[in-house]
Short mmCIF file of C-alpha atoms in Angstrom, two decimals:
data_model
loop_
_atom_site.label_atom_id
_atom_site.label_comp_id
_atom_site.label_asym_id
_atom_site.label_seq_id
_atom_site.Cartn_x
_atom_site.Cartn_y
_atom_site.Cartn_z
CA MET A 28 23.86 -44.57 -92.78
CA LYS A 29 22.87 -42.31 -89.72
CA CYS A 30 23.27 -44.15 -86.41
CA ARG A 31 20.53 -43.68 -83.82
CA SER A 32 21.69 -42.30 -80.48
CA TRP A 33 21.75 -44.68 -77.45
CA LEU A 34 20.85 -41.85 -75.07
CA PRO A 35 17.33 -41.63 -73.72
CA SER A 36 15.01 -38.85 -74.79
CA ARG A 37 14.94 -35.39 -72.99
CA SER A 38 11.68 -36.09 -71.42
CA THR A 39 12.86 -39.61 -70.13
CA ARG A 40 15.96 -38.11 -68.64
CA ARG A 41 13.94 -35.46 -66.78
CA ARG A 42 11.78 -38.17 -65.34
CA LEU A 43 14.72 -40.25 -64.21
CA LEU A 44 16.21 -37.08 -62.73
CA GLN A 45 13.03 -36.43 -60.80
CA ILE A 46 12.93 -40.07 -59.48
CA PHE A 47 16.62 -39.88 -58.24
CA ALA A 48 15.76 -36.54 -56.63
CA CYS A 49 13.01 -37.89 -54.56
CA ARG A 50 14.81 -41.03 -53.78
CA PHE A 51 18.44 -39.98 -52.95
CA GLY A 52 18.03 -36.15 -52.53
CA TRP A 53 18.62 -33.34 -55.03
CA THR A 54 20.62 -30.25 -55.21
CA ARG A 55 19.69 -27.16 -56.88
CA ARG A 56 21.66 -23.75 -57.19
CA GLU A 57 20.24 -20.51 -55.87
CA GLY A 58 22.48 -17.84 -56.82
CA GLU A 59 25.97 -18.60 -55.46
CA LYS A 60 24.49 -21.20 -52.94
CA THR A 61 23.93 -24.84 -53.37
CA VAL A 62 20.85 -26.03 -51.40
CA LYS A 63 19.71 -29.48 -50.83
CA ALA A 64 16.00 -29.68 -51.35
CA SER A 65 13.96 -31.32 -48.57
CA SER A 66 12.08 -34.45 -49.06
CA ALA A 67 8.87 -32.69 -48.47
CA GLU A 68 9.79 -30.19 -51.39
CA MET A 69 10.69 -32.92 -53.68
CA CYS A 70 7.69 -35.16 -53.00
CA PRO A 71 4.69 -33.14 -52.13
CA THR A 72 2.78 -36.00 -50.71
CA THR A 73 5.43 -36.66 -47.97
CA LYS A 74 4.44 -35.15 -44.61
CA LYS A 75 6.77 -32.76 -42.99
CA PRO A 76 8.12 -33.87 -39.58
CA ALA A 77 5.79 -32.87 -36.72
CA ASP A 78 7.10 -30.10 -34.66
CA THR A 79 7.72 -31.45 -31.16
CA ALA A 80 8.81 -28.27 -29.52
CA GLY A 81 7.28 -27.96 -26.03
CA GLN A 82 5.99 -31.64 -26.07
CA ARG A 83 6.79 -33.57 -23.12
CA GLY A 84 8.48 -36.86 -23.16
CA GLY A 85 8.26 -37.08 -27.03
CA GLU A 86 4.43 -37.00 -26.90
CA PRO A 87 3.21 -36.47 -30.41
CA PRO A 88 1.29 -33.34 -31.05
CA PRO A 89 -2.44 -33.90 -32.27
CA PRO A 90 -2.70 -33.76 -36.07
CA GLU A 91 -4.22 -30.82 -37.57
CA PRO A 92 -7.65 -31.28 -39.23
CA ALA A 93 -6.20 -30.69 -42.63
CA ARG A 94 -3.60 -33.43 -42.09
CA ALA A 95 -6.14 -35.73 -40.61
CA ALA A 96 -8.27 -35.21 -43.87
CA GLU A 97 -5.48 -35.82 -46.07
CA ASP A 98 -4.57 -39.08 -44.31
CA PRO A 99 -6.96 -41.84 -44.93
CA CYS A 100 -5.47 -44.08 -42.28
CA TYR A 101 -5.82 -41.40 -39.51
CA ASP A 102 -7.19 -43.04 -36.45
CA TRP A 103 -8.49 -40.63 -33.56
CA ARG A 104 -8.34 -43.67 -31.12
CA GLN A 105 -4.72 -44.51 -32.03
CA GLU A 106 -3.81 -40.98 -31.52
CA ALA A 107 -5.46 -41.04 -28.04
CA ILE A 108 -3.85 -44.25 -27.20
CA GLU A 109 -0.36 -43.11 -28.05
CA GLY A 110 -0.64 -39.47 -26.94
CA GLY A 111 -1.26 -40.03 -23.23
CA SER A 112 0.89 -38.81 -20.24
CA LEU A 113 1.41 -42.48 -19.38
CA ARG A 114 3.03 -44.48 -22.18
CA HIS A 115 1.32 -47.26 -24.05
CA VAL A 116 3.75 -50.24 -23.41
CA ASP A 117 4.07 -53.85 -24.38
CA LEU A 118 1.63 -56.08 -22.32
CA ASP A 119 4.26 -58.60 -20.97
CA THR A 120 7.48 -56.62 -20.90
CA GLY A 121 6.56 -52.94 -20.64
CA THR A 122 7.25 -50.85 -17.53
CA ASN A 123 6.12 -47.29 -16.36
CA GLY A 124 3.08 -47.54 -18.75
CA TRP A 125 -0.05 -49.19 -19.45
CA ALA A 126 -1.39 -51.91 -21.77
CA SER A 127 -4.91 -53.77 -22.52
CA PRO A 128 -4.94 -57.18 -20.92
CA PRO A 129 -7.26 -59.76 -22.59
CA GLY A 130 -10.67 -60.21 -21.05
CA ASP A 131 -10.04 -63.89 -20.52
CA LEU A 132 -7.80 -63.06 -17.67
CA PHE A 133 -10.92 -61.99 -15.69
CA HIS A 134 -13.36 -64.46 -14.33
CA LEU A 135 -16.95 -62.99 -13.99
CA ARG A 136 -20.38 -64.29 -13.44
CA GLY A 137 -21.25 -66.99 -16.07
CA LEU A 138 -24.73 -68.12 -17.25
CA ASN A 139 -25.26 -70.45 -14.26
CA TYR A 140 -23.84 -68.08 -11.64
CA PHE A 141 -27.14 -67.65 -9.70
CA ALA A 142 -27.75 -71.45 -9.63
CA ARG A 143 -24.23 -72.79 -9.20
CA ARG A 144 -22.03 -69.74 -8.45
CA GLN A 145 -20.11 -70.52 -11.55
CA LYS A 146 -17.75 -67.89 -13.05
CA CYS A 147 -16.09 -67.91 -16.48
CA PRO A 148 -13.61 -65.97 -18.52
CA SER A 149 -15.20 -62.63 -19.66
CA GLY A 150 -14.01 -62.95 -23.17
CA GLU A 151 -13.48 -59.60 -25.48
CA TRP A 152 -14.29 -56.24 -23.91
CA LEU A 153 -17.46 -54.44 -24.96
CA LEU A 154 -15.54 -51.23 -25.47
CA GLU A 155 -12.32 -50.34 -27.23
CA PRO A 156 -9.32 -48.89 -25.32
CA ALA A 157 -8.87 -45.23 -25.87
CA GLY A 158 -5.82 -44.24 -23.71
CA VAL A 159 -4.66 -43.47 -20.23
CA ASP A 160 -3.69 -40.30 -18.46
CA TRP A 161 -1.90 -39.98 -15.21
CA LEU A 162 -2.26 -36.50 -13.90
CA ARG A 163 -1.39 -34.39 -10.91
CA SER A 164 -2.78 -31.07 -9.74
CA ALA A 165 -3.09 -28.76 -6.70
CA SER A 166 -6.91 -29.79 -6.34
CA ARG A 167 -8.90 -32.57 -7.42
CA LEU A 168 -9.75 -32.96 -11.09
CA ASP A 169 -13.43 -33.54 -11.84
CA ASP A 170 -15.26 -34.19 -15.18
CA VAL A 171 -11.92 -34.52 -17.20
CA LEU A 172 -13.84 -35.29 -20.46
CA GLY A 173 -15.85 -32.14 -20.09
CA ARG A 174 -12.72 -30.01 -20.06
CA PRO A 175 -12.10 -27.98 -23.22
CA ASP A 176 -8.33 -29.13 -23.20
CA ASN A 177 -8.94 -32.80 -22.88
CA ARG A 178 -7.03 -34.57 -25.49
CA VAL A 179 -9.14 -37.59 -26.01
CA ALA A 180 -12.26 -35.66 -26.37
CA ALA A 181 -10.59 -33.14 -28.74
CA ALA A 182 -9.20 -35.98 -30.92
CA LEU A 183 -12.72 -37.30 -31.32
CA ARG A 184 -14.18 -33.73 -32.11
CA ARG A 185 -11.45 -33.36 -34.79
CA THR A 186 -12.58 -36.65 -36.41
CA GLN A 187 -16.27 -35.89 -36.18
CA ALA A 188 -15.55 -32.42 -37.74
CA LEU A 189 -14.33 -34.24 -40.85
CA GLY A 190 -17.51 -36.51 -40.80
CA GLY A 191 -16.01 -39.53 -39.22
CA ALA A 192 -16.85 -41.41 -35.94
CA ARG A 193 -20.23 -39.91 -35.68
CA LYS A 194 -21.59 -42.78 -33.48
CA ALA A 195 -18.65 -42.88 -31.14
CA PHE A 196 -19.16 -42.69 -27.48
CA LEU A 197 -16.64 -42.29 -24.74
CA PHE A 198 -16.53 -43.90 -21.29
CA ALA A 199 -14.05 -42.94 -18.58
CA VAL A 200 -13.04 -43.89 -15.07
CA ASN A 201 -11.18 -41.32 -13.08
CA LEU A 202 -9.55 -42.67 -9.98
CA GLN A 203 -8.99 -39.59 -7.78
CA VAL A 204 -6.00 -40.03 -5.31
CA PRO A 205 -5.91 -37.56 -2.46
CA GLY A 206 -2.50 -36.26 -1.02
CA ARG A 207 -0.34 -33.30 -0.85
CA GLU A 208 -0.71 -33.15 -4.47
CA CYS A 209 -3.84 -34.61 -5.96
CA HIS A 210 -3.43 -37.46 -8.63
CA SER A 211 -5.84 -38.73 -11.26
CA ALA A 212 -5.56 -42.00 -13.12
CA VAL A 213 -7.94 -41.62 -16.02
CA PHE A 214 -8.83 -44.71 -18.12
CA TYR A 215 -10.65 -43.94 -21.51
CA PHE A 216 -12.70 -46.45 -23.55
CA ALA A 217 -14.74 -45.96 -26.53
CA ALA A 218 -17.85 -47.43 -28.11
CA VAL A 219 -17.37 -47.11 -31.92
CA GLU A 220 -20.95 -48.29 -32.68
CA PRO A 221 -24.05 -47.16 -31.15
CA ILE A 222 -24.81 -48.84 -27.63
CA PRO A 223 -27.65 -51.37 -28.19
CA PRO A 224 -30.79 -50.00 -26.50
CA GLY A 225 -32.09 -52.19 -23.66
CA SER A 226 -28.66 -53.52 -23.03
CA LEU A 227 -27.22 -53.49 -19.39
CA PHE A 228 -24.64 -50.86 -20.39
CA TYR A 229 -27.32 -48.68 -22.10
CA ARG A 230 -29.45 -48.82 -18.84
CA PHE A 231 -26.34 -47.78 -17.04
CA VAL A 232 -25.54 -45.03 -19.23
CA HIS A 233 -29.08 -43.51 -19.29
CA GLY A 234 -29.94 -44.53 -15.53
CA ASP A 235 -29.98 -42.50 -12.44
CA ASP A 236 -27.03 -42.43 -9.97
CA ALA A 237 -28.69 -44.91 -7.53
CA PHE A 238 -28.69 -47.46 -10.25
CA ARG A 239 -25.19 -46.73 -11.22
CA ASN A 240 -23.97 -47.06 -7.60
CA SER A 241 -25.64 -50.42 -7.30
CA ARG A 242 -23.97 -51.73 -10.30
CA PHE A 243 -20.55 -50.14 -11.04
CA LYS A 244 -17.90 -52.68 -10.34
CA ILE A 245 -14.02 -53.16 -10.45
CA VAL A 246 -12.17 -56.39 -10.59
CA ASN A 247 -8.49 -56.28 -9.60
CA ARG A 248 -5.77 -58.86 -10.52
CA ILE A 249 -2.24 -58.52 -9.14
CA VAL A 250 0.14 -59.66 -11.83
CA LYS A 251 3.33 -58.60 -10.16
CA GLY A 252 4.09 -57.19 -6.75
CA PRO A 253 5.41 -57.87 -3.28
CA TRP A 254 3.34 -59.99 -0.91
CA ILE A 255 2.38 -57.03 1.32
CA VAL A 256 0.57 -55.46 -1.56
CA ARG A 257 -1.13 -58.82 -2.67
CA ALA A 258 -2.37 -59.23 0.92
CA ALA A 259 -3.79 -55.69 1.26
CA VAL A 260 -5.30 -55.39 -2.22
CA GLY A 261 -6.19 -58.99 -2.77
CA ASN A 262 -5.89 -61.04 -5.94
CA HIS A 263 -8.98 -61.42 -8.20
CA ALA A 264 -10.85 -59.02 -5.79
CA ALA A 265 -14.07 -57.63 -6.90
CA CYS A 266 -15.74 -54.50 -5.46
CA LEU A 267 -18.92 -52.50 -6.18
CA LEU A 268 -17.17 -49.12 -6.23
CA GLY A 269 -20.48 -47.20 -6.18
CA LYS A 270 -21.32 -48.71 -2.74
CA ALA A 271 -17.79 -48.77 -1.28
CA LEU A 272 -16.63 -45.32 -2.41
CA THR A 273 -18.22 -41.91 -3.42
CA CYS A 274 -18.71 -41.83 -7.24
CA ASN A 275 -19.71 -38.80 -9.19
CA TYR A 276 -21.15 -39.32 -12.68
CA HIS A 277 -20.74 -36.68 -15.41
CA ARG A 278 -22.94 -37.24 -18.46
CA GLY A 279 -22.14 -35.47 -21.70
CA GLU A 280 -23.56 -35.50 -25.12
CA ASN A 281 -21.40 -38.29 -26.15
CA TYR A 282 -19.63 -39.48 -22.93
CA LEU A 283 -20.01 -40.82 -19.40
CA GLU A 284 -17.25 -40.14 -16.84
CA ILE A 285 -17.09 -41.69 -13.30
CA ASP A 286 -14.99 -39.89 -10.96
CA VAL A 287 -14.10 -42.27 -8.07
CA ASP A 288 -13.05 -40.46 -4.83
CA ILE A 289 -10.53 -42.69 -3.22
CA GLY A 290 -10.40 -40.41 -0.19
CA SER A 291 -14.03 -41.05 0.63
CA SER A 292 -13.02 -44.35 2.39
CA ALA A 293 -10.32 -44.25 5.08
CA ILE A 294 -9.42 -47.94 4.55
CA ALA A 295 -9.41 -47.64 0.69
CA ASN A 296 -7.15 -44.54 1.04
CA ALA A 297 -4.66 -46.35 3.37
CA ILE A 298 -4.50 -49.57 1.29
CA LEU A 299 -3.93 -47.35 -1.92
CA HIS A 300 -1.19 -45.26 -0.25
CA LEU A 301 0.46 -48.55 0.76
CA ALA A 302 0.38 -49.78 -2.71
CA LEU A 303 1.83 -46.45 -4.03
CA GLY A 304 4.72 -46.98 -1.86
CA TYR A 305 5.56 -50.05 -3.76
CA VAL A 306 4.06 -48.63 -7.15
CA THR A 307 7.30 -49.08 -9.04
CA ALA A 308 7.18 -52.81 -8.36
CA VAL A 309 3.72 -53.53 -8.84
CA THR A 310 1.82 -54.57 -12.07
CA ILE A 311 -1.84 -54.62 -11.80
CA ASP A 312 -4.82 -55.52 -14.00
CA MET A 313 -8.16 -53.63 -13.52
CA GLY A 314 -11.43 -54.41 -15.31
CA PHE A 315 -14.54 -52.40 -15.20
CA LEU A 316 -18.10 -53.78 -15.66
CA VAL A 317 -21.75 -53.32 -14.88
CA GLU A 318 -22.61 -55.99 -12.26
CA ALA A 319 -25.39 -58.54 -13.36
CA GLN A 320 -28.12 -59.02 -10.78
CA ALA A 321 -30.71 -61.05 -12.80
CA GLU A 322 -30.56 -64.08 -14.93
CA GLU A 323 -31.36 -62.19 -18.15
CA GLU A 324 -28.22 -60.03 -17.53
CA LEU A 325 -25.78 -62.87 -17.57
CA PRO A 326 -23.07 -63.46 -18.43
CA GLU A 327 -21.16 -60.58 -17.28
CA ARG A 328 -18.98 -58.85 -19.71
CA LEU A 329 -16.10 -56.36 -19.10
CA LEU A 330 -16.60 -52.88 -20.33
CA GLY A 331 -12.88 -52.46 -20.63
CA ALA A 332 -9.71 -53.39 -18.89
CA VAL A 333 -6.30 -51.84 -18.31
CA ARG A 334 -2.90 -53.06 -16.98
CA VAL A 335 -0.78 -50.55 -15.12
CA ALA A 336 2.87 -51.78 -15.16
CA GLN A 337 5.41 -50.59 -12.54
CA MET A 338 4.30 -46.97 -12.77
CA GLU A 339 6.41 -44.08 -11.50
CA MET A 340 4.79 -41.32 -9.67
CA SER A 341 7.09 -38.74 -11.27
CA SER A 342 5.67 -39.56 -14.64
CA ALA A 343 2.39 -37.71 -14.05
CA THR A 344 1.68 -34.50 -16.16
CA TYR A 345 0.79 -31.49 -14.05
CA VAL A 346 -2.60 -29.83 -14.67
CA GLU A 347 -3.54 -26.29 -13.56
CA THR A 348 -6.74 -25.92 -11.67
CA LYS A 349 -8.65 -22.96 -10.62
CA PRO A 350 -10.82 -23.35 -7.42
CA LYS A 351 -14.57 -22.65 -7.60
CA ALA A 352 -16.10 -20.10 -5.57
CA THR A 353 -17.28 -21.18 -2.01
CA GLU A 354 -21.04 -22.10 -2.14
CA ALA A 355 -22.81 -22.11 1.26
CA GLY A 356 -20.05 -23.44 3.30
CA LYS A 357 -19.05 -25.99 0.58
CA THR A 358 -15.73 -25.93 -1.15
CA GLY A 359 -15.29 -27.45 -4.62
CA PHE A 360 -12.63 -27.40 -7.31
CA TRP A 361 -14.72 -27.30 -10.42
CA GLY A 362 -14.19 -24.72 -13.29
CA PRO A 363 -11.78 -24.48 -16.22
CA ALA A 364 -8.24 -25.80 -16.02
CA LYS A 365 -5.12 -25.74 -18.22
CA VAL A 366 -2.78 -28.44 -18.83
CA ASN A 367 0.88 -27.57 -18.16
CA HIS A 368 3.35 -30.13 -19.53
CA HIS A 369 6.16 -28.61 -17.30
CA HIS A 370 6.35 -30.01 -13.96
CA GLN A 371 5.79 -27.60 -11.08
CA HIS A 372 5.34 -27.95 -7.41
CA HIS A 373 2.19 -26.90 -5.62
CA PRO A 374 2.26 -27.64 -1.97
CA ASP A 375 -1.53 -27.10 -1.61
CA ARG A 376 -3.17 -30.01 0.00
CA CYS A 377 -6.08 -31.67 -1.81
CA SER A 378 -9.40 -31.08 -0.04
CA GLY A 379 -13.05 -31.02 -0.69
CA ALA A 380 -13.38 -34.93 -0.11
CA LYS A 381 -17.08 -35.84 0.33
CA PRO A 382 -18.50 -37.94 3.41
CA SER A 383 -17.56 -41.65 3.10
CA ARG A 384 -20.18 -44.30 2.35
CA SER A 385 -20.05 -48.03 2.82
CA GLY A 386 -21.73 -50.75 1.08
CA VAL A 387 -22.08 -54.51 0.95
CA GLY A 388 -22.40 -56.14 -2.36
CA LYS A 389 -25.32 -58.46 -3.23
CA ASP A 390 -23.11 -61.58 -2.72
CA GLY A 391 -20.81 -61.37 0.35
CA ASP A 392 -18.41 -64.12 -1.11
CA ASP A 393 -17.91 -62.08 -4.37
CA GLU A 394 -17.52 -58.43 -3.16
CA ASP A 395 -14.51 -56.77 -1.14
CA ASN A 396 -16.18 -53.46 -0.19
CA PHE A 397 -14.19 -50.83 1.64
CA PRO A 398 -15.77 -49.81 4.98
CA PRO A 399 -15.54 -45.95 5.80
#
């Protein structure tokens, strides 16, 4: 009687070898050399490690369109959050980075504000966080989202080229800090769905600069910091930035950027530079909103909020700028620029600040406006 072999069939053995090769590594012979096959070669669906050569601080390179198309889990907004020059850190324990504080930490005008001056927690933001950049340059940076090398706008364009995020809209606040070297803290937010027509934010986006100046508001909340900073900045302080400082609005096809010139107010400039002297010990929450000035616009809602935690000035990424030609006695710093991830020193002073403006909010007890 012929006994059956206990060995598995040839096809079964081949399949088992392939599984072990993919799981534990496989060696093959090429002439006289024994080479270990890479996991990407053995498993075609495994992505090769990203080339991080030339990346600053471990910043991941933007995914190629082909990779994004192959990855059904690709999220352009997550790429923008993780790829900024200022790190995304834990809300409670992170340092030298940023996080997204919940809206309930901010008390804004409630439904009964005009009758009883009552405020209430804001609740969820209207827009989603989309990253933060901490940049430095020889001259002031304007219209950051309109630059061809802006990483957040580029991530959105890549997704839209593949048929995704067609309705997304970007909103950015660029706080411009003058000095021997200019710095910009750029906060990005995104509307994933179309902005409801007739809403206060829709009117803000499509309105003129006069309307925007009368409504654009910031609420500060000092989370951690020495008493001198708390005294200078104030806690839970609200300010109509469009009236207190010079704001320049840049409207693109799918974005609105607000460039806030801190140098347009001597007092604001002095307070900010005082805070920057203690910046590594300060954690601050900043919320941005459109101020409600009528009953039907209540309650107020945050557009977005960001927590900057014990930031280091040296963490800023250098951006090369080219000055624009002088026009009728005016100087400006518009034009193309190139991001250089290698730190360089440019001693040129920041100039081109516009004349200061002062303004008083609608409610004196609610606004802390910087005089010129």
